Amino acid sequence: MGEIDWWCTWIIIIIIPFTITIILIFLINIYLQKENSKLAKTKHNKLPPGRRGWPLIGDSFNWYNSVASSHPPTFVEQQVKRFGKIFSCSLFGKWAVVSADPSFNRFVMQNEGKLFKSSYPKSFRDLVGKNGVITVQGEQQRKLHGIASNMMRLEKLKFHFLEDIQRVMAKTLNSFQHNQLILLQDVCRKVAINLMVNQLLGVTSESEINEMANLFSHFVDGCLSLPINLPGCPYHIAMKAREKIIKKINRTIKMYREEGSMEVSMSNGVLARLLEEESLPDEAVADFIINLLFAGNETTAKTMLFAIYFLTHSPQALKQLLDEQESLKSCTSGDDDEEMLTWQDYKAMSFTQCVIDETLRLGGIAIWLMREAKEDVKYQDYVIPKGCFVVPFLSAVHLDEKVYNGALDFNPWRWMEPENQEKRNWRNSPFYAPFGGGARFCPGAELARLQIAFFLRYFVTTYRWTQMKEDRMSFFPSARLVNGFQIRLMRRHVEDEE
């Protein structure tokens, strides 16, 4: 009798649910095949060549395995060899057109809002907010993007950001002891959030900066997670972090409105100028600021980190960067170490800019974009049907040997070569788009480059370092070094005195 009970329990707990699951997968797969067939076989539609992949899940696992590796275009490159630079596959339960073709990628970015619209997972949309410049569509997107671009104009970088960036770098990067062991990934995150909350909110308190850095770490981890709002899940933790960040922003807004003096206005950075110059409801202001915090923190922190990672393995590039920065230091007026560099000094950092460009090419944060066709789109001999995912894979172009000789090598000198000057135009080049393009071109691109340049300056002129543990890049769920890049710092002036 006991044996019969055991078999009944086995059937109820294991076999019946398993059988039901298999049947559901089979039925869903039939449905998806029919839907995909409608897209692929309609006489008016001719999708690029491709494959279906596994039932239901398509090529999603292969895709995630690729983007989580140190070479994100692996899957794309495999499909390009079989089907060409524009191909189709099944991703995330939908038919998708993926592109490693620079001209088509630019076509998609330039037709944002006309033929294509941005498409993001639910978790990402929830976290950046319904009024976020990253996710909104149409006229509201154009308005918010225009506001962000106005806030980051070159003249405002010169007068509102240049000295603040140098003060933050000096304060943050001069605090480490000789022979101290650090995880550079954590340091870069703190530096970036310090810069952003200082410039956007006017916050300078060490405790508040540390708290914001911790909150944003949780926020970022939840952006591409499953939207399961249960305690302990990344999405739930991220949404709680968002609530706390929004409260801090709203508290700053309230303080500004209550005090409202010119002194308070100047100390509150971009937020104060936003409240003074634009007519947005407070809810939209909070979402706008959290979008800038997120975008600025991710791009800046990870590019700082990857630049030092690449320089560590390229002593010649590190020496040339250090020589350039020390020559600028000797040209500043006076003997004070805190003497501020000017905009002209920044523009003279030619090799530093090459290092930044090469870091963005090899380890750019925006490795691929997700768009959706708003209508049937004809391109060359193909028709991309309405509702189809379109994925410009920017990293596949950046790492293409046919576009860049020695594409997988860190070679900042390539940007000094005449044949690469046209490619280097990161605002318009189809071959180099680390900040996206079209209507969603990153409005803070120049600010990010300014921050990264001064980080490199302060870090390499203050410290030598030794890598303590092997590391590698990964780009999922966000760009990172898997071991945090553990290094031992040695202060240069201490070694010089010895």
Coordinates of C-alpha atoms in Angstrom, one line a residue:
M1 CA 0.0 0.0 0.0
G2 CA 2.8 2.4 0.9
E3 CA 4.4 1.8 -2.5
I4 CA 1.1 2.6 -4.3
D5 CA 0.8 5.9 -2.3
W6 CA 4.4 6.7 -3.2
W7 CA 3.6 6.3 -6.9
C8 CA 0.4 8.4 -6.6
T9 CA 2.4 11.1 -5.0
W10 CA 5.0 10.9 -7.7
I11 CA 2.4 11.2 -10.4
I12 CA 0.6 14.1 -8.7
I13 CA 3.7 16.1 -7.9
I14 CA 6.0 15.4 -10.9
I15 CA 4.5 13.6 -13.8
I16 CA 1.2 15.5 -14.2
P17 CA 2.7 19.1 -13.9
F18 CA 5.5 18.0 -16.3
T19 CA 3.0 16.7 -18.8
I20 CA 0.9 19.8 -18.6
T21 CA 4.0 22.0 -19.1
I22 CA 5.1 20.0 -22.2
I23 CA 1.6 20.3 -23.7
L24 CA 1.5 24.1 -23.0
I25 CA 4.9 24.6 -24.6
F26 CA 3.8 22.6 -27.6
L27 CA 0.6 24.6 -28.0
I28 CA 2.3 27.9 -27.5
N29 CA 5.0 26.9 -30.0
I30 CA 2.4 26.0 -32.6
Y31 CA 0.8 29.4 -32.1
L32 CA 4.1 31.3 -32.4
Q33 CA 5.0 29.3 -35.5
K34 CA 1.8 30.3 -37.1
E35 CA 2.3 34.0 -36.1
N36 CA 5.9 34.0 -37.3
S37 CA 4.8 32.3 -40.5
K38 CA 2.4 35.1 -41.1
L39 CA 5.2 37.5 -40.8
A40 CA 7.7 35.5 -42.8
K41 CA 5.5 34.2 -45.6
T42 CA 3.0 36.9 -46.5
K43 CA 3.6 37.7 -50.1
H44 CA 4.0 41.4 -49.2
N45 CA 6.6 40.7 -46.6
K46 CA 10.1 39.4 -47.2
L47 CA 12.1 39.1 -44.0
P48 CA 15.9 38.8 -44.1
P49 CA 17.1 35.2 -44.1
G50 CA 17.5 33.5 -40.7
R51 CA 16.4 30.6 -38.5
R52 CA 13.7 29.8 -36.0
G53 CA 16.0 28.3 -33.3
W54 CA 14.6 26.3 -30.4
P55 CA 10.8 26.0 -29.9
L56 CA 9.3 28.9 -27.9
I57 CA 12.6 30.3 -26.7
G58 CA 14.1 30.7 -30.2
D59 CA 17.7 31.9 -29.9
S60 CA 17.3 33.7 -26.6
F61 CA 19.7 31.5 -24.7
N62 CA 22.4 31.8 -27.4
W63 CA 21.8 35.5 -27.4
Y64 CA 22.2 36.0 -23.6
N65 CA 25.2 33.7 -23.5
S66 CA 26.9 35.8 -26.1
V67 CA 26.1 39.3 -24.5
A68 CA 27.2 38.0 -21.1
S69 CA 30.6 37.0 -22.4
S70 CA 33.7 39.2 -23.0
H71 CA 32.9 39.3 -26.7
P72 CA 29.2 40.2 -27.1
P73 CA 28.8 39.8 -30.9
T74 CA 29.7 36.1 -30.9
F75 CA 26.1 35.0 -31.7
V76 CA 25.7 37.7 -34.3
E77 CA 28.9 36.9 -36.0
Q78 CA 27.9 33.3 -36.3
Q79 CA 24.6 34.2 -38.0
V80 CA 26.3 36.8 -40.2
K81 CA 28.5 34.0 -41.7
R82 CA 25.4 32.0 -42.6
F83 CA 22.9 34.6 -43.6
G84 CA 24.6 38.0 -44.1
K85 CA 24.9 41.2 -42.1
I86 CA 21.1 41.6 -41.8
F87 CA 19.4 38.4 -40.6
S88 CA 16.2 37.3 -38.7
C89 CA 15.8 35.0 -35.7
S90 CA 13.4 34.4 -32.8
L91 CA 14.2 36.4 -29.6
F92 CA 12.2 36.9 -26.5
G93 CA 9.2 35.1 -28.0
K94 CA 9.0 37.4 -31.0
W95 CA 10.5 37.5 -34.5
A96 CA 13.5 39.9 -34.7
V97 CA 15.6 41.4 -37.4
V98 CA 19.2 41.8 -36.2
S99 CA 21.8 43.9 -38.0
A100 CA 25.6 44.1 -38.1
D101 CA 25.3 46.4 -41.1
P102 CA 26.5 50.0 -40.4
S103 CA 24.2 51.6 -43.0
F104 CA 21.1 49.8 -41.9
N105 CA 21.9 50.6 -38.2
R106 CA 22.1 54.2 -39.1
F107 CA 18.9 54.0 -41.1
V108 CA 17.1 52.6 -38.0
M109 CA 18.5 55.3 -35.6
Q110 CA 17.8 58.1 -38.0
N111 CA 14.2 57.0 -38.4
E112 CA 13.4 56.9 -34.7
G113 CA 9.9 58.0 -34.1
K114 CA 9.0 57.8 -37.8
L115 CA 9.4 54.2 -38.9
F116 CA 10.7 52.7 -35.6
K117 CA 10.1 53.2 -31.9
S118 CA 12.2 52.2 -28.9
S119 CA 11.3 49.0 -27.2
Y120 CA 12.4 48.1 -23.7
P121 CA 11.6 45.3 -21.2
K122 CA 8.9 46.0 -18.7
S123 CA 11.4 46.0 -15.8
F124 CA 13.4 48.8 -17.5
R125 CA 10.4 50.9 -18.4
D126 CA 9.1 50.7 -14.8
L127 CA 12.4 51.7 -13.3
V128 CA 13.3 54.6 -15.5
G129 CA 9.7 55.9 -15.3
K130 CA 6.9 56.8 -17.6
N131 CA 8.3 60.3 -18.0
G132 CA 11.9 59.2 -18.7
V133 CA 13.6 60.6 -21.7
I134 CA 15.0 57.2 -22.4
T135 CA 11.7 55.5 -22.9
V136 CA 9.0 58.1 -23.8
Q137 CA 7.9 58.3 -27.4
G138 CA 6.8 61.0 -29.9
E139 CA 6.5 64.7 -29.1
Q140 CA 7.3 64.2 -25.4
Q141 CA 10.5 62.4 -26.2
R142 CA 11.6 65.3 -28.5
K143 CA 10.7 67.8 -25.8
L144 CA 12.6 66.0 -23.0
H145 CA 15.6 65.2 -25.3
G146 CA 15.7 68.9 -26.3
I147 CA 15.8 70.0 -22.6
A148 CA 18.6 67.5 -21.8
S149 CA 20.6 68.6 -24.8
N150 CA 20.2 72.3 -23.7
M151 CA 21.4 71.4 -20.2
M152 CA 24.5 69.8 -21.6
R153 CA 25.5 72.4 -24.3
L154 CA 29.3 73.0 -24.6
E155 CA 29.2 76.5 -23.1
K156 CA 27.4 75.1 -20.1
L157 CA 30.0 72.4 -19.7
K158 CA 32.7 75.1 -19.7
F159 CA 31.0 77.3 -17.1
H160 CA 28.9 75.0 -15.0
F161 CA 30.8 71.7 -15.0
L162 CA 34.6 72.0 -15.7
E163 CA 35.7 73.2 -12.2
D164 CA 33.2 71.0 -10.4
I165 CA 34.4 67.9 -12.1
Q166 CA 38.0 68.7 -11.1
R167 CA 37.1 69.3 -7.5
V168 CA 35.1 66.1 -7.3
M169 CA 38.0 64.1 -8.8
A170 CA 40.6 65.6 -6.5
K171 CA 38.5 65.0 -3.5
T172 CA 37.5 61.4 -4.4
L173 CA 40.7 60.1 -5.9
N174 CA 43.2 61.7 -3.4
S175 CA 41.8 59.7 -0.4
F176 CA 43.5 56.4 -1.0
Q177 CA 46.5 55.3 1.0
H178 CA 49.8 54.2 -0.3
N179 CA 49.8 50.4 -0.9
Q180 CA 45.9 50.2 -0.5
L181 CA 44.0 47.4 -2.1
I182 CA 40.8 48.4 -3.9
L183 CA 38.1 47.1 -6.3
L184 CA 38.3 49.7 -9.0
Q185 CA 34.7 48.9 -10.2
D186 CA 33.3 50.1 -6.9
V187 CA 35.5 53.2 -6.9
C188 CA 34.4 54.1 -10.4
R189 CA 30.8 53.7 -9.5
K190 CA 31.3 56.0 -6.5
V191 CA 33.2 58.6 -8.6
A192 CA 30.4 58.6 -11.3
I193 CA 27.6 58.9 -8.8
N194 CA 29.5 61.6 -6.9
L195 CA 29.8 63.6 -10.2
M196 CA 26.2 63.1 -11.2
V197 CA 24.5 63.9 -7.9
N198 CA 26.8 66.9 -7.5
Q199 CA 26.1 68.2 -11.0
L200 CA 22.4 67.3 -11.1
L201 CA 21.3 67.8 -7.5
G202 CA 24.0 69.8 -5.9
V203 CA 24.6 67.1 -3.3
T204 CA 28.1 67.0 -1.7
S205 CA 27.6 65.1 1.5
E206 CA 29.8 62.0 1.7
S207 CA 27.1 59.9 3.4
E208 CA 24.4 60.9 0.9
I209 CA 26.7 60.1 -2.0
N210 CA 27.5 56.6 -0.5
E211 CA 23.8 56.0 -0.1
M212 CA 23.0 57.0 -3.6
A213 CA 25.8 54.8 -5.0
N214 CA 24.3 51.8 -3.1
L215 CA 20.8 52.6 -4.3
F216 CA 21.9 52.9 -7.9
S217 CA 23.8 49.6 -7.7
H218 CA 20.5 47.9 -6.8
F219 CA 18.6 50.1 -9.4
V220 CA 20.9 49.0 -12.3
D221 CA 20.8 45.3 -11.3
G222 CA 17.0 45.3 -11.7
C223 CA 16.8 47.0 -15.0
L224 CA 17.0 43.8 -17.1
S225 CA 15.6 41.4 -14.5
L226 CA 12.3 39.5 -14.6
P227 CA 9.5 41.9 -13.4
I228 CA 8.7 39.8 -10.3
N229 CA 7.7 42.2 -7.5
L230 CA 8.4 39.9 -4.5
P231 CA 10.8 40.5 -1.6
G232 CA 14.3 39.3 -2.5
C233 CA 13.9 39.5 -6.3
P234 CA 16.2 42.0 -8.1
Y235 CA 13.1 43.8 -9.6
H236 CA 11.6 44.3 -6.2
I237 CA 14.8 45.5 -4.7
A238 CA 15.4 47.9 -7.6
M239 CA 11.8 49.4 -7.4
K240 CA 12.4 50.0 -3.7
A241 CA 15.7 51.7 -4.5
R242 CA 13.8 53.8 -7.1
E243 CA 11.3 55.0 -4.5
K244 CA 14.1 56.2 -2.2
I245 CA 15.9 58.0 -5.1
I246 CA 12.7 59.7 -6.1
K247 CA 12.1 60.8 -2.5
K248 CA 15.5 62.4 -2.4
I249 CA 14.9 64.2 -5.7
N250 CA 11.5 65.4 -4.5
R251 CA 13.0 66.6 -1.2
T252 CA 15.6 68.6 -3.1
I253 CA 12.8 70.1 -5.3
K254 CA 10.8 71.1 -2.2
M255 CA 13.8 72.7 -0.6
Y256 CA 14.5 74.7 -3.8
R257 CA 10.9 75.9 -4.0
E258 CA 10.8 76.9 -0.3
E259 CA 14.2 78.6 -0.2
G260 CA 14.4 79.7 -3.8
S261 CA 17.3 82.0 -3.4
M262 CA 20.0 82.5 -6.1
E263 CA 22.5 80.9 -3.8
V264 CA 20.4 77.7 -3.5
S265 CA 19.7 77.8 -7.2
M266 CA 23.4 77.8 -8.1
S267 CA 24.1 75.0 -5.6
N268 CA 21.4 72.7 -7.0
G269 CA 23.0 72.2 -10.4
V270 CA 21.0 71.0 -13.4
L271 CA 17.9 70.4 -11.2
A272 CA 17.7 74.1 -10.3
R273 CA 18.2 75.2 -13.9
L274 CA 15.5 72.7 -14.9
L275 CA 13.0 74.2 -12.4
E276 CA 14.0 77.7 -13.5
E277 CA 14.0 77.3 -17.2
E278 CA 11.4 74.6 -18.0
S279 CA 7.7 74.1 -17.1
L280 CA 7.5 70.4 -16.2
P281 CA 5.4 68.9 -13.5
D282 CA 7.4 67.6 -10.4
E283 CA 6.7 64.0 -11.3
A284 CA 8.2 64.5 -14.8
V285 CA 11.1 66.4 -13.3
A286 CA 11.9 63.5 -10.9
D287 CA 11.8 61.0 -13.8
F288 CA 13.9 63.3 -15.9
I289 CA 16.6 63.5 -13.3
I290 CA 16.6 59.8 -12.5
N291 CA 17.1 59.1 -16.3
L292 CA 20.1 61.4 -16.4
L293 CA 21.5 59.9 -13.2
F294 CA 21.1 56.4 -14.6
A295 CA 22.5 57.2 -18.1
G296 CA 25.4 59.3 -16.8
N297 CA 26.3 56.8 -14.1
E298 CA 26.4 53.7 -16.3
T299 CA 28.3 55.3 -19.3
T300 CA 30.8 57.2 -17.2
A301 CA 31.6 54.6 -14.5
K302 CA 32.0 51.7 -16.8
T303 CA 34.1 53.6 -19.4
M304 CA 36.4 54.8 -16.6
L305 CA 36.8 51.2 -15.4
F306 CA 37.4 49.7 -18.8
A307 CA 39.9 52.5 -19.8
I308 CA 42.1 51.6 -16.8
Y309 CA 41.7 47.9 -17.5
F310 CA 42.9 48.3 -21.1
L311 CA 45.7 50.7 -20.0
T312 CA 46.9 48.2 -17.5
H313 CA 47.6 45.8 -20.3
S314 CA 49.1 48.4 -22.6
P315 CA 52.1 50.0 -20.8
Q316 CA 53.1 52.0 -23.9
A317 CA 49.6 53.7 -24.1
L318 CA 49.7 54.3 -20.3
K319 CA 53.1 56.0 -20.5
Q320 CA 52.0 58.2 -23.4
L321 CA 48.8 59.2 -21.5
L322 CA 50.8 60.0 -18.4
D323 CA 53.3 62.1 -20.3
E324 CA 50.5 64.1 -21.9
Q325 CA 48.8 64.8 -18.6
E326 CA 52.0 65.7 -16.8
S327 CA 52.9 68.1 -19.6
L328 CA 49.5 69.8 -19.1
K329 CA 50.1 70.0 -15.4
S330 CA 53.4 71.8 -15.9
C331 CA 51.7 74.4 -18.1
T332 CA 49.2 75.5 -15.5
S333 CA 49.9 78.8 -13.8
G334 CA 51.3 78.6 -10.3
D335 CA 52.7 75.7 -8.3
D336 CA 49.5 74.7 -6.5
D337 CA 48.6 71.1 -7.1
E338 CA 44.9 72.2 -7.0
E339 CA 45.4 74.6 -9.9
M340 CA 42.4 74.1 -12.2
L341 CA 42.9 73.2 -15.9
T342 CA 41.1 75.3 -18.5
W343 CA 38.9 74.3 -21.4
Q344 CA 41.9 74.8 -23.6
D345 CA 43.9 72.4 -21.5
Y346 CA 41.1 69.8 -21.9
K347 CA 41.0 70.3 -25.7
A348 CA 44.8 69.7 -25.7
M349 CA 44.3 66.2 -24.4
S350 CA 44.6 64.6 -27.8
F351 CA 45.9 61.2 -26.8
T352 CA 43.6 61.0 -23.9
Q353 CA 40.7 61.4 -26.3
C354 CA 42.2 58.6 -28.4
V355 CA 42.2 56.4 -25.3
I356 CA 38.5 57.3 -24.6
D357 CA 37.5 56.6 -28.2
E358 CA 39.3 53.2 -28.2
T359 CA 37.7 52.2 -24.9
L360 CA 34.3 53.1 -26.2
R361 CA 34.9 51.1 -29.3
L362 CA 36.0 48.0 -27.5
G363 CA 33.9 48.3 -24.4
G364 CA 31.0 50.6 -25.2
I365 CA 28.0 50.4 -22.9
A366 CA 25.4 50.6 -25.7
I367 CA 26.4 47.4 -27.5
W368 CA 23.0 46.9 -29.0
L369 CA 19.7 48.8 -29.4
M370 CA 16.1 47.5 -29.3
R371 CA 13.6 49.0 -31.7
E372 CA 10.2 48.0 -33.0
A373 CA 8.8 48.7 -36.5
K374 CA 5.8 51.1 -36.3
E375 CA 4.7 50.1 -39.8
D376 CA 5.8 47.8 -42.6
V377 CA 9.3 49.0 -43.4
K378 CA 10.9 48.4 -46.8
Y379 CA 14.7 48.3 -46.9
Q380 CA 16.6 47.1 -50.0
D381 CA 14.9 43.8 -51.0
Y382 CA 13.4 43.2 -47.5
V383 CA 10.1 44.2 -45.8
I384 CA 10.2 44.4 -42.0
P385 CA 6.6 43.9 -40.8
K386 CA 4.9 46.2 -38.3
G387 CA 5.6 45.0 -34.7
C388 CA 8.8 43.2 -35.6
F389 CA 11.8 43.7 -33.3
V390 CA 14.7 45.4 -34.9
V391 CA 18.1 45.1 -33.2
P392 CA 21.0 47.3 -34.5
F393 CA 24.0 45.5 -32.9
L394 CA 26.5 48.3 -32.7
S395 CA 29.3 46.3 -31.1
A396 CA 29.4 43.9 -34.1
V397 CA 30.4 46.9 -36.3
H398 CA 32.9 48.3 -33.7
L399 CA 34.6 44.9 -33.6
D400 CA 34.5 44.0 -37.3
E401 CA 37.9 43.2 -38.7
K402 CA 36.8 44.5 -42.1
V403 CA 36.1 47.9 -40.6
Y404 CA 39.0 48.2 -38.1
N405 CA 42.4 46.4 -38.6
G406 CA 43.2 44.4 -35.5
A407 CA 39.6 45.1 -34.2
L408 CA 40.0 43.1 -31.0
D409 CA 43.2 44.9 -30.0
F410 CA 43.4 48.0 -27.8
N411 CA 45.1 50.4 -30.1
P412 CA 44.3 54.1 -29.3
W413 CA 46.8 55.2 -32.0
R414 CA 44.4 54.0 -34.7
W415 CA 42.4 57.2 -34.1
M416 CA 45.4 59.2 -35.3
E417 CA 45.4 57.5 -38.6
P418 CA 44.0 59.6 -41.5
E419 CA 41.8 56.7 -42.8
N420 CA 39.9 56.6 -39.4
Q421 CA 39.2 60.3 -39.0
E422 CA 35.8 60.0 -40.8
K423 CA 34.9 57.0 -38.8
R424 CA 35.8 58.8 -35.6
N425 CA 32.9 61.3 -35.9
W426 CA 30.8 59.7 -33.2
R427 CA 27.9 62.0 -33.8
N428 CA 27.3 60.9 -37.4
S429 CA 29.5 58.0 -38.3
P430 CA 27.7 54.7 -39.2
F431 CA 30.9 52.8 -38.2
Y432 CA 31.3 54.3 -34.7
A433 CA 28.2 55.0 -32.6
P434 CA 29.1 54.6 -28.9
F435 CA 26.4 57.1 -28.0
G436 CA 23.7 55.9 -30.3
G437 CA 22.3 58.2 -33.0
G438 CA 19.3 60.0 -34.4
A439 CA 16.6 61.4 -32.1
R440 CA 18.0 59.3 -29.2
F441 CA 21.6 60.3 -29.5
C442 CA 22.9 60.6 -25.9
P443 CA 22.6 64.3 -24.9
G444 CA 25.3 63.9 -22.2
A445 CA 28.0 62.4 -24.6
E446 CA 30.3 65.4 -24.3
L447 CA 29.8 65.7 -20.5
A448 CA 30.7 62.0 -20.2
R449 CA 33.9 62.4 -22.2
L450 CA 34.8 65.4 -20.1
Q451 CA 34.3 63.4 -16.9
I452 CA 36.3 60.4 -18.2
A453 CA 39.2 62.5 -19.3
F454 CA 39.6 64.1 -15.9
F455 CA 39.2 60.8 -14.1
L456 CA 42.1 59.4 -16.2
R457 CA 44.1 62.5 -15.5
Y458 CA 43.8 62.4 -11.8
F459 CA 44.1 58.6 -11.5
V460 CA 47.2 58.1 -13.6
T461 CA 49.1 61.2 -12.3
T462 CA 48.3 60.2 -8.6
Y463 CA 48.8 56.5 -8.6
R464 CA 50.7 53.5 -10.0
W465 CA 48.9 50.2 -9.6
T466 CA 49.3 46.4 -9.9
Q467 CA 46.5 44.1 -10.9
M468 CA 46.0 41.5 -8.2
K469 CA 43.4 39.1 -9.8
E470 CA 42.6 37.9 -13.3
D471 CA 39.5 39.6 -14.7
R472 CA 37.4 39.8 -17.9
M473 CA 34.6 41.9 -19.3
S474 CA 30.9 40.9 -19.3
F475 CA 28.0 42.9 -20.7
F476 CA 25.0 41.3 -19.0
P477 CA 22.9 42.3 -17.0
S478 CA 25.1 45.3 -17.3
A479 CA 28.7 46.1 -18.4
R480 CA 31.3 45.1 -15.8
L481 CA 34.5 43.3 -14.9
V482 CA 33.4 40.0 -13.3
N483 CA 35.9 40.3 -10.4
G484 CA 35.6 44.0 -9.9
F485 CA 39.2 44.6 -11.1
Q486 CA 41.1 44.3 -7.8
I487 CA 44.3 46.4 -7.8
R488 CA 46.9 47.6 -5.4
L489 CA 47.6 51.3 -5.5
M490 CA 50.9 53.0 -4.9
R491 CA 51.0 56.8 -4.6
R492 CA 53.4 58.3 -7.1
H493 CA 54.7 61.1 -4.9
V494 CA 55.5 58.6 -2.1
E495 CA 57.5 56.5 -4.5
D496 CA 59.3 59.5 -5.9
E497 CA 60.3 60.7 -2.4
E498 CA 61.7 57.2 -1.6

